[in-house]
Tab-separated table of C-alpha atoms in Angstrom:
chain	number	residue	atom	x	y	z
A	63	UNK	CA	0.000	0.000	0.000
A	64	UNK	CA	1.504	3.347	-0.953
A	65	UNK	CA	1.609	5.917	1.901
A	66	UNK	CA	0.097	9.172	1.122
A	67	UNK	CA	1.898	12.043	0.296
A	68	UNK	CA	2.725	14.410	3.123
A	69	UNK	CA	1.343	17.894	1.797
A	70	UNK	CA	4.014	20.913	1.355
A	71	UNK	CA	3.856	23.719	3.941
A	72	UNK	CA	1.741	26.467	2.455
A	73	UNK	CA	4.951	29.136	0.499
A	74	UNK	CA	3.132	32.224	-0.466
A	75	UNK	CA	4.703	35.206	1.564
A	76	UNK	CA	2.187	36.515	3.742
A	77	UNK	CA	1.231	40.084	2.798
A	78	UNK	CA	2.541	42.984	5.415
A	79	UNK	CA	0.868	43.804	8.730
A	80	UNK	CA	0.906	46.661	10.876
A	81	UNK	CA	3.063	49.411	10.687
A	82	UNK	CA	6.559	48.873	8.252
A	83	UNK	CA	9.210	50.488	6.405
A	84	UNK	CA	10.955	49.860	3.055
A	85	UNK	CA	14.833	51.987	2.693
A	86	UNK	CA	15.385	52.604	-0.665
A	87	UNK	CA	19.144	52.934	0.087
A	88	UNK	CA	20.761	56.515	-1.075
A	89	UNK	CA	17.007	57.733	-1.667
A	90	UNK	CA	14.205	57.533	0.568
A	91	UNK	CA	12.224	55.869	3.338
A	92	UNK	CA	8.965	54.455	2.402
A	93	UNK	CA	6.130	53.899	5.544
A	94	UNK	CA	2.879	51.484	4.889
A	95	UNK	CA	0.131	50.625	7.476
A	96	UNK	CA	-1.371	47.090	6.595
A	97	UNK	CA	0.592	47.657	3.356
A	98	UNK	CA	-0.734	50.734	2.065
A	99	UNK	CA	1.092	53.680	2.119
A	100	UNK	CA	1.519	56.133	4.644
A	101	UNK	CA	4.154	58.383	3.326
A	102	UNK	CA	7.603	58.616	1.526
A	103	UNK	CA	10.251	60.757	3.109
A	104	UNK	CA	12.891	61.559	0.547
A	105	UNK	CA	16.138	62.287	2.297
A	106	UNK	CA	18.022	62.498	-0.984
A	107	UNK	CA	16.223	64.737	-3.208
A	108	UNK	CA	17.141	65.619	-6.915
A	109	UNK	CA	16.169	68.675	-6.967
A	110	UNK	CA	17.805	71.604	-8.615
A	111	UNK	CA	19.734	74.311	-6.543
A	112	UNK	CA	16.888	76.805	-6.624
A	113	UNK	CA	14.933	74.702	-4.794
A	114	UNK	CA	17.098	74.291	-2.286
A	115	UNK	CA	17.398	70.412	-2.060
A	116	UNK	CA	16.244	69.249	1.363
A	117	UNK	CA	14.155	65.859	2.654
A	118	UNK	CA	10.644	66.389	2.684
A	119	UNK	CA	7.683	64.065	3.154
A	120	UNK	CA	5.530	63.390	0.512
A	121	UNK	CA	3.344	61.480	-0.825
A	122	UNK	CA	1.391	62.070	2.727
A	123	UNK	CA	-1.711	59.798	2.506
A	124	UNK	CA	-4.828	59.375	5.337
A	125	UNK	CA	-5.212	55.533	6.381
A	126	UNK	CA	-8.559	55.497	4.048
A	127	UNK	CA	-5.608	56.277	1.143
A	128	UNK	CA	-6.635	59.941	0.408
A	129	UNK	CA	-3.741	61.972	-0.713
A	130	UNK	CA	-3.322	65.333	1.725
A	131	UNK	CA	-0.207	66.959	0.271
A	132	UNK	CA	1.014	68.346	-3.214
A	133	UNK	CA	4.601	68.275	-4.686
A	134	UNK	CA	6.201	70.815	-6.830
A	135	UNK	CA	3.076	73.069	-7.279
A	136	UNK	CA	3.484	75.297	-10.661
A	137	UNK	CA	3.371	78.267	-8.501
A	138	UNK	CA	6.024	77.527	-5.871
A	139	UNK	CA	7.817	74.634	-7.575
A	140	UNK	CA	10.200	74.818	-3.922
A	141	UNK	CA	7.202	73.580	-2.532
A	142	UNK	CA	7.174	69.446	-1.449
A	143	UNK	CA	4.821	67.993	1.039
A	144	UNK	CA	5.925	68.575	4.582
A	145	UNK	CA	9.392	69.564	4.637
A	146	UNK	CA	11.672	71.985	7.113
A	147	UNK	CA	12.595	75.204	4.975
A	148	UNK	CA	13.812	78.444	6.337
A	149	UNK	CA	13.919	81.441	3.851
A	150	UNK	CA	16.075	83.950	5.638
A	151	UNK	CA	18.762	82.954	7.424
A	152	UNK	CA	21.531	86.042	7.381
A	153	UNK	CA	22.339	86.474	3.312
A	154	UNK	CA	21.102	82.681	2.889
A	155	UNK	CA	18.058	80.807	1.470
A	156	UNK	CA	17.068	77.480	2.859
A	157	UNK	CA	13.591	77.664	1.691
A	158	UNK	CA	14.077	78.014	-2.247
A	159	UNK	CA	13.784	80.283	-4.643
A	160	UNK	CA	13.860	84.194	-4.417
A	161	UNK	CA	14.416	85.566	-1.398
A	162	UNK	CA	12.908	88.642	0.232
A	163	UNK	CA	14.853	91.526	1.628
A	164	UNK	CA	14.715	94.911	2.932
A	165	UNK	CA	14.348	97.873	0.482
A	166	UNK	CA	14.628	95.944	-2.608
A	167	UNK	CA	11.832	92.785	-2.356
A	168	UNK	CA	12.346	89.344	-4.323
A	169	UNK	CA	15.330	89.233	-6.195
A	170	UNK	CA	16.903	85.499	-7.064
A	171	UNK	CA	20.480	85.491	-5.980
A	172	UNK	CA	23.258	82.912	-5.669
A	173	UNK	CA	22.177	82.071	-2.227
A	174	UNK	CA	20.004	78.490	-2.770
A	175	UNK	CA	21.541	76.286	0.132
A	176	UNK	CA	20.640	72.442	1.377
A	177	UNK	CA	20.562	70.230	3.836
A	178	UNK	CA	22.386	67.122	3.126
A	179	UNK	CA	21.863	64.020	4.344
A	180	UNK	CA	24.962	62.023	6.548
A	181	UNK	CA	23.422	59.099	7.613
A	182	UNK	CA	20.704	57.375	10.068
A	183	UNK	CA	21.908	56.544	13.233
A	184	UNK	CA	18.689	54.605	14.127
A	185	UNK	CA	15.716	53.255	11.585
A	186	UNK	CA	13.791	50.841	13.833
A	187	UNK	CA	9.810	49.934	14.354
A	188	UNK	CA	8.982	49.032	17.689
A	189	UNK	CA	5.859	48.275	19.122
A	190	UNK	CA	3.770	50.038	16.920
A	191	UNK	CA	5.921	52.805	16.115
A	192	UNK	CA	8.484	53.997	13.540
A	193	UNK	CA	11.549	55.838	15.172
A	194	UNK	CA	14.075	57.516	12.748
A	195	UNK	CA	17.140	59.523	13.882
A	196	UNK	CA	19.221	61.302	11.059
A	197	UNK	CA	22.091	63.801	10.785
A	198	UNK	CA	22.539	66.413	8.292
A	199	UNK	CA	24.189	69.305	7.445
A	200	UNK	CA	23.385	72.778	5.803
A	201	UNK	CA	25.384	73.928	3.359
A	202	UNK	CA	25.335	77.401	1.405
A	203	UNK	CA	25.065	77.440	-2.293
A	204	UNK	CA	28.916	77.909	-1.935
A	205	UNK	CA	29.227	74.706	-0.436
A	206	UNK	CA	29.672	76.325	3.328
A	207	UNK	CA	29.099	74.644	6.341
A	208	UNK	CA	26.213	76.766	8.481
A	209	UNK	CA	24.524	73.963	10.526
A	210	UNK	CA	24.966	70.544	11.585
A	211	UNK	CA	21.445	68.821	12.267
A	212	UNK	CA	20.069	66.335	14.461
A	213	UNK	CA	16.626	65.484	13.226
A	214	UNK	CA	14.370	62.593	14.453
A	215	UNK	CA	11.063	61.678	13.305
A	216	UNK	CA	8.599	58.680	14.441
A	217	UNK	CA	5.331	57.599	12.964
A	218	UNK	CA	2.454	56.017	15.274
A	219	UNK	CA	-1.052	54.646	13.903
A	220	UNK	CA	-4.060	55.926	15.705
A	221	UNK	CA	-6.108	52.902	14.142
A	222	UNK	CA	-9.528	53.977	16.869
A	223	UNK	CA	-9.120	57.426	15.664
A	224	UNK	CA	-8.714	56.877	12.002
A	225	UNK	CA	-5.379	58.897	12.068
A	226	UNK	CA	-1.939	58.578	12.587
A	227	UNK	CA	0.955	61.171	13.695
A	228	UNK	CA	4.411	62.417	12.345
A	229	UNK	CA	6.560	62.999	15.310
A	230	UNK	CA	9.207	65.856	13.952
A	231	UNK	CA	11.985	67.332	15.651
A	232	UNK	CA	15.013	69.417	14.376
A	233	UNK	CA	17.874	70.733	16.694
A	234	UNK	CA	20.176	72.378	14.564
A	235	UNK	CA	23.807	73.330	16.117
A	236	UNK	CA	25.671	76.626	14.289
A	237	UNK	CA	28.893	75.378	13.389
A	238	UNK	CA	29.793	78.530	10.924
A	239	UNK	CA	32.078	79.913	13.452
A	240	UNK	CA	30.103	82.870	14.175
A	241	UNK	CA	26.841	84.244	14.875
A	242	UNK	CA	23.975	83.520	12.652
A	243	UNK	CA	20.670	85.187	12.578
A	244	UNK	CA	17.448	82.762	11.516
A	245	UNK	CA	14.212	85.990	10.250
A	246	UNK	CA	11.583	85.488	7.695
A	247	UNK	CA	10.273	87.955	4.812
A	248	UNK	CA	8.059	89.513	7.762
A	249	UNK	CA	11.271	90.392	9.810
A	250	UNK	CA	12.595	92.146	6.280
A	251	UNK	CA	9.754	94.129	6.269
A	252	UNK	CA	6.890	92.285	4.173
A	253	UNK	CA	3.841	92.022	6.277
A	254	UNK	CA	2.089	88.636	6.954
A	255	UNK	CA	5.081	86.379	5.347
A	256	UNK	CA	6.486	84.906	8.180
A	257	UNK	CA	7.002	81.676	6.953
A	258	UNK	CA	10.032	79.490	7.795
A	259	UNK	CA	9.994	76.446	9.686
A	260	UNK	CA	8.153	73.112	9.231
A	261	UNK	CA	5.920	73.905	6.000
A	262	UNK	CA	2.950	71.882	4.691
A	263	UNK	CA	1.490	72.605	1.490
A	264	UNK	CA	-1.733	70.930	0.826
A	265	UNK	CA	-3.954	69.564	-2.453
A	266	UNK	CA	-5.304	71.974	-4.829
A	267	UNK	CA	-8.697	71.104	-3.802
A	268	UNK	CA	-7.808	71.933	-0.268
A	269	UNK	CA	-8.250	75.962	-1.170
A	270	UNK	CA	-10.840	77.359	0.523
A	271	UNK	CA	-10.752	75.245	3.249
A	272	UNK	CA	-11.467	75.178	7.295
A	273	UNK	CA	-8.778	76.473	9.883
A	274	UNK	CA	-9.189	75.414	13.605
A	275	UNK	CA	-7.732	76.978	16.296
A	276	UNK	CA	-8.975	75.928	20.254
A	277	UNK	CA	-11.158	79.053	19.990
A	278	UNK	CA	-12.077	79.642	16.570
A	279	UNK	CA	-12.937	78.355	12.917
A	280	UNK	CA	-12.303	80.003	9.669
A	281	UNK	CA	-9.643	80.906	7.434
A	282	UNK	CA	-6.708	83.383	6.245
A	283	UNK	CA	-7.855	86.023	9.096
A	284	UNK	CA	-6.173	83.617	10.987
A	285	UNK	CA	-2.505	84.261	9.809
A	286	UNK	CA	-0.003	85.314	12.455
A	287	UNK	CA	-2.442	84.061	15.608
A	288	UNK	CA	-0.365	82.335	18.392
A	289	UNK	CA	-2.085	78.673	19.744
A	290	UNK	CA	-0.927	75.489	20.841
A	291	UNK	CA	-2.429	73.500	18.105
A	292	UNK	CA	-4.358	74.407	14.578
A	293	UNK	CA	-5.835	72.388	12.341
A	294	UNK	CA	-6.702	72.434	8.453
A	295	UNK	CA	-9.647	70.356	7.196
A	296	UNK	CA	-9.776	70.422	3.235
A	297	UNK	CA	-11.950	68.161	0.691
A	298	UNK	CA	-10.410	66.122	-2.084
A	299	UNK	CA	-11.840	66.024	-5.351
A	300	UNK	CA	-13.320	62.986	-7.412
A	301	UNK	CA	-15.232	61.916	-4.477
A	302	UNK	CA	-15.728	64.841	-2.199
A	303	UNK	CA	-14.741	62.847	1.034
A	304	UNK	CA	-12.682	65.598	3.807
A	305	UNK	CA	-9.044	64.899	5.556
A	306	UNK	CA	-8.000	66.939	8.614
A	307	UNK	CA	-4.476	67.482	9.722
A	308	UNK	CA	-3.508	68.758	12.507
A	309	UNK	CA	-0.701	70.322	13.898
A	310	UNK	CA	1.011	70.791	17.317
A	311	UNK	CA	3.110	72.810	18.858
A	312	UNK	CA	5.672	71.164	21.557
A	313	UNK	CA	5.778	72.077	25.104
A	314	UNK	CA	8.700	74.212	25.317
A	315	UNK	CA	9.395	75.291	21.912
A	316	UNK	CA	9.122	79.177	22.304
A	317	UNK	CA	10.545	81.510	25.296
A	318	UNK	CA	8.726	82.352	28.648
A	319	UNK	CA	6.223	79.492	27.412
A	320	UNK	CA	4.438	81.607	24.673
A	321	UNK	CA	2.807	79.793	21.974
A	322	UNK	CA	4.394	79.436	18.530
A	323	UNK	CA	2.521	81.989	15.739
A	324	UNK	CA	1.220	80.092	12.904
A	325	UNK	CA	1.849	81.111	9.252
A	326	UNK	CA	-1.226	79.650	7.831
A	327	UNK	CA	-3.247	80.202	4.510
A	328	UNK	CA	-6.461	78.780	2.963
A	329	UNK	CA	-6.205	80.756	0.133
A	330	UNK	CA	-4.884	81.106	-2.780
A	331	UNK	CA	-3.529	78.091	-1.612
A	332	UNK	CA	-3.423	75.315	1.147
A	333	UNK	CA	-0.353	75.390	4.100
A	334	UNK	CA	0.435	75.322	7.739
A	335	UNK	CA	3.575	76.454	9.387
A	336	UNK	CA	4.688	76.954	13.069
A	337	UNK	CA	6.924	79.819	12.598
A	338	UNK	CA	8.841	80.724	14.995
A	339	UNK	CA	10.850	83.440	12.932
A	340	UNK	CA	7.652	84.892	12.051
A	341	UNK	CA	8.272	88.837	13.055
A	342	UNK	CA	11.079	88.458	15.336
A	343	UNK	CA	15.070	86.917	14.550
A	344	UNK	CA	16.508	84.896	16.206
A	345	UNK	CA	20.050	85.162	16.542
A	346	UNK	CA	22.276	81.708	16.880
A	347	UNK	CA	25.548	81.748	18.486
A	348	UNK	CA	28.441	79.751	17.034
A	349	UNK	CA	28.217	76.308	18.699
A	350	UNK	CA	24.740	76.722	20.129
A	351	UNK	CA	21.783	74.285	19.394
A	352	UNK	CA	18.262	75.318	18.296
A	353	UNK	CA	15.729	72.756	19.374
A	354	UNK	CA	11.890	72.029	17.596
A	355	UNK	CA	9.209	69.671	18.543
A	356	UNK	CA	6.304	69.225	16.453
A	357	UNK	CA	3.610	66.491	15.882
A	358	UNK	CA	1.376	66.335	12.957
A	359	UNK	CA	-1.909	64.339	12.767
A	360	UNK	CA	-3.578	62.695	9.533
A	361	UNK	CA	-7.009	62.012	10.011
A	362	UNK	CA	-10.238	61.421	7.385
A	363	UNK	CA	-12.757	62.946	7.598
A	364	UNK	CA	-14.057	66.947	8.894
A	365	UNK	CA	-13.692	66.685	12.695
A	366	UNK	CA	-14.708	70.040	13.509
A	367	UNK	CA	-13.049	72.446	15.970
A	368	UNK	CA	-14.010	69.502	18.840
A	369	UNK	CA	-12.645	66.850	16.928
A	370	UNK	CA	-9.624	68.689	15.801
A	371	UNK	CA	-8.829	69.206	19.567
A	372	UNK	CA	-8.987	66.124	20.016
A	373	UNK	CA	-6.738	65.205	17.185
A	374	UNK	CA	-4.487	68.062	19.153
A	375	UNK	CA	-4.371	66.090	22.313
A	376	UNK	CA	-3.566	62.675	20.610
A	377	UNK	CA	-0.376	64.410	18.736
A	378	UNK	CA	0.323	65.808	22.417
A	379	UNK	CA	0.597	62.305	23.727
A	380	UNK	CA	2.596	61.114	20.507
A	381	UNK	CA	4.950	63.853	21.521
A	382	UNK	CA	5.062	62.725	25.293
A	383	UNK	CA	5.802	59.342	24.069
A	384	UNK	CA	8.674	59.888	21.617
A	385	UNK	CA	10.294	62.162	24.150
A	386	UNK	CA	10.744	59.517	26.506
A	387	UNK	CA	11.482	57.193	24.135
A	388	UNK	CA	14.063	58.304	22.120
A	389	UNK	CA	17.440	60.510	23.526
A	390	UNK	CA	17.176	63.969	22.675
A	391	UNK	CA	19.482	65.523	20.044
């Protein structure tokens, strides 16, 4: 009597779970939840020198897969998902393109720097969250050393809240060998343009949209107002569903306790920006470290100012959690 053959083990690879990350080596970091995709942070851009090559995230995607950021708009083609950009620091652009300054506006000068990727000194995922620790260094279109940078980023799935939260922090050490003063186009004397810091530009359909603050809902009269937290809830087109991301300020961040300002638009166009150049320099001696914290949530759908708060408090207790975590830069 033959014996039966003993069946093979089953050999398909089983598909991803929970939260992961694919290194494209000398490119980019790819996140997925479940296997679809989170977000792609490019730490070695291509870009041309007046757009002042730097990482940025983007594609930035909710967990129900709707797209919430925009790269290389026509208008501002310096513009790339969420990405750390200063405009006016001293003579120097680390934002891209023309740079504002006093008495004579825009003009595009010679003065496009970047921040170059070193290396990753930790690319882990631990229960349930994605911890990233890079170093970097600015250099001036003239190839000049201005800042070294310790950045560190995690990513956390809020699966109950239909979210999930970008961790960000940047501490930045002057190693030019003298003082160096970080402004913004409002410091040079434009009104309401104090960008510089950690910039989101949204979708196209996102114009027009909702801006939260803890005490009020509307839209560009906001510019300039100082809060913990604010929020931006936009709709996408084909299918008219709404995304809300929200954006936190970390304890600490600003002297005597104060509140960062927000640089925040929903027209022409879609952004966020704690900006903590906004109207007043800040002046960086040689060898001293500036220090960020930020978190960022992703959530679908229109929470409304209660929701968004909400939102606010869970990027609050992403922040807690990283910071004891993770050593500080």
């Amino acid at each position: 009597m033959n014996a039966r053959p003993r069946p093979y083990p089953a050999s398909t690879e089983p598909g991803p779970s929970g939260l992961a990350v694919d290194h494209e080596l000398d490119a980019s970091l790819r996140v997925t939840f479940e296997g679809r995709p989170l977000t792609r942070y490019v730490y070695r851009p291509w870009d041309a020198q007046l757009e002042s090559p730097r990482p940025y995230f983007h594609p930035l995607r909710t967990l129900g897969g709707d797209l919430v950021s925009i790269y290389r708009p026509h208008d501002h083609i310096w513009h790339k998902g969420i990405s750390l950009s200063l405009p006016n620091v001293e003579t120097e652009n680390f934002w891209g393109g023309a740079t504002y300054r006093r008495g004579t506006g825009y003009g595009q000068y010679d003065n496009n720097g970047s921040m170059d990727h070193e290396e990753f000194e930790e690319l882990s995922v631990h229960d349930g969250r994605l911890l990233a620790t890079e170093r970097l260094r600015w250099h001036t279109e003239h190839g000049q050393p201005w800042f070294a940078e310790h950045r560190r980023f995690a990513v956390e799935v809020l699966p109950d809240q239909d979210a999930w939260v970008l961790v960000f922090e940047t501490a930045v050490t002057n190693v030019r060998g003298t003082r160096t003063v970080i402004g913004s186009p409002t410091t040079e004397g434009r009104e309401n343009a104090g960008y510089g810091g950690l910039f989101w530009r949204g979708p196209r359909s996102f114009t027009g949209g909702t801006v939260y603050t803890p005490d009020h809902a509307g839209g560009d009269e906001l510019m300039g107002v100082r809060a913990p937290w604010i929020g931006f809830t936009g709709r996408h087109d084909a299918h008219g569903r709404s995304s809300t991301l929200t954006f936190v300020d970390g304890p600490g961040n600003e002297p005597g306790g104060e509140h960062v300002t927000w640089f925040v638009r929903s027209t022409p166009f879609a952004c966020v920006c704690p900006a903590p150049f906004f109207d007043t320099e800040v002046a960086v001696e040689d060898g001293e470290t500036l220090t960020r914290r930020y978190a960022v949530v992703i959530a679908d759908g229109d929470r409304g100012r209660d929701g968004t708060e909400e939102l606010a408090e869970a990027g609050r207790a992403s922040l807690a959690a990283v910071g004891t975590t993770t050593p500080s830069g």
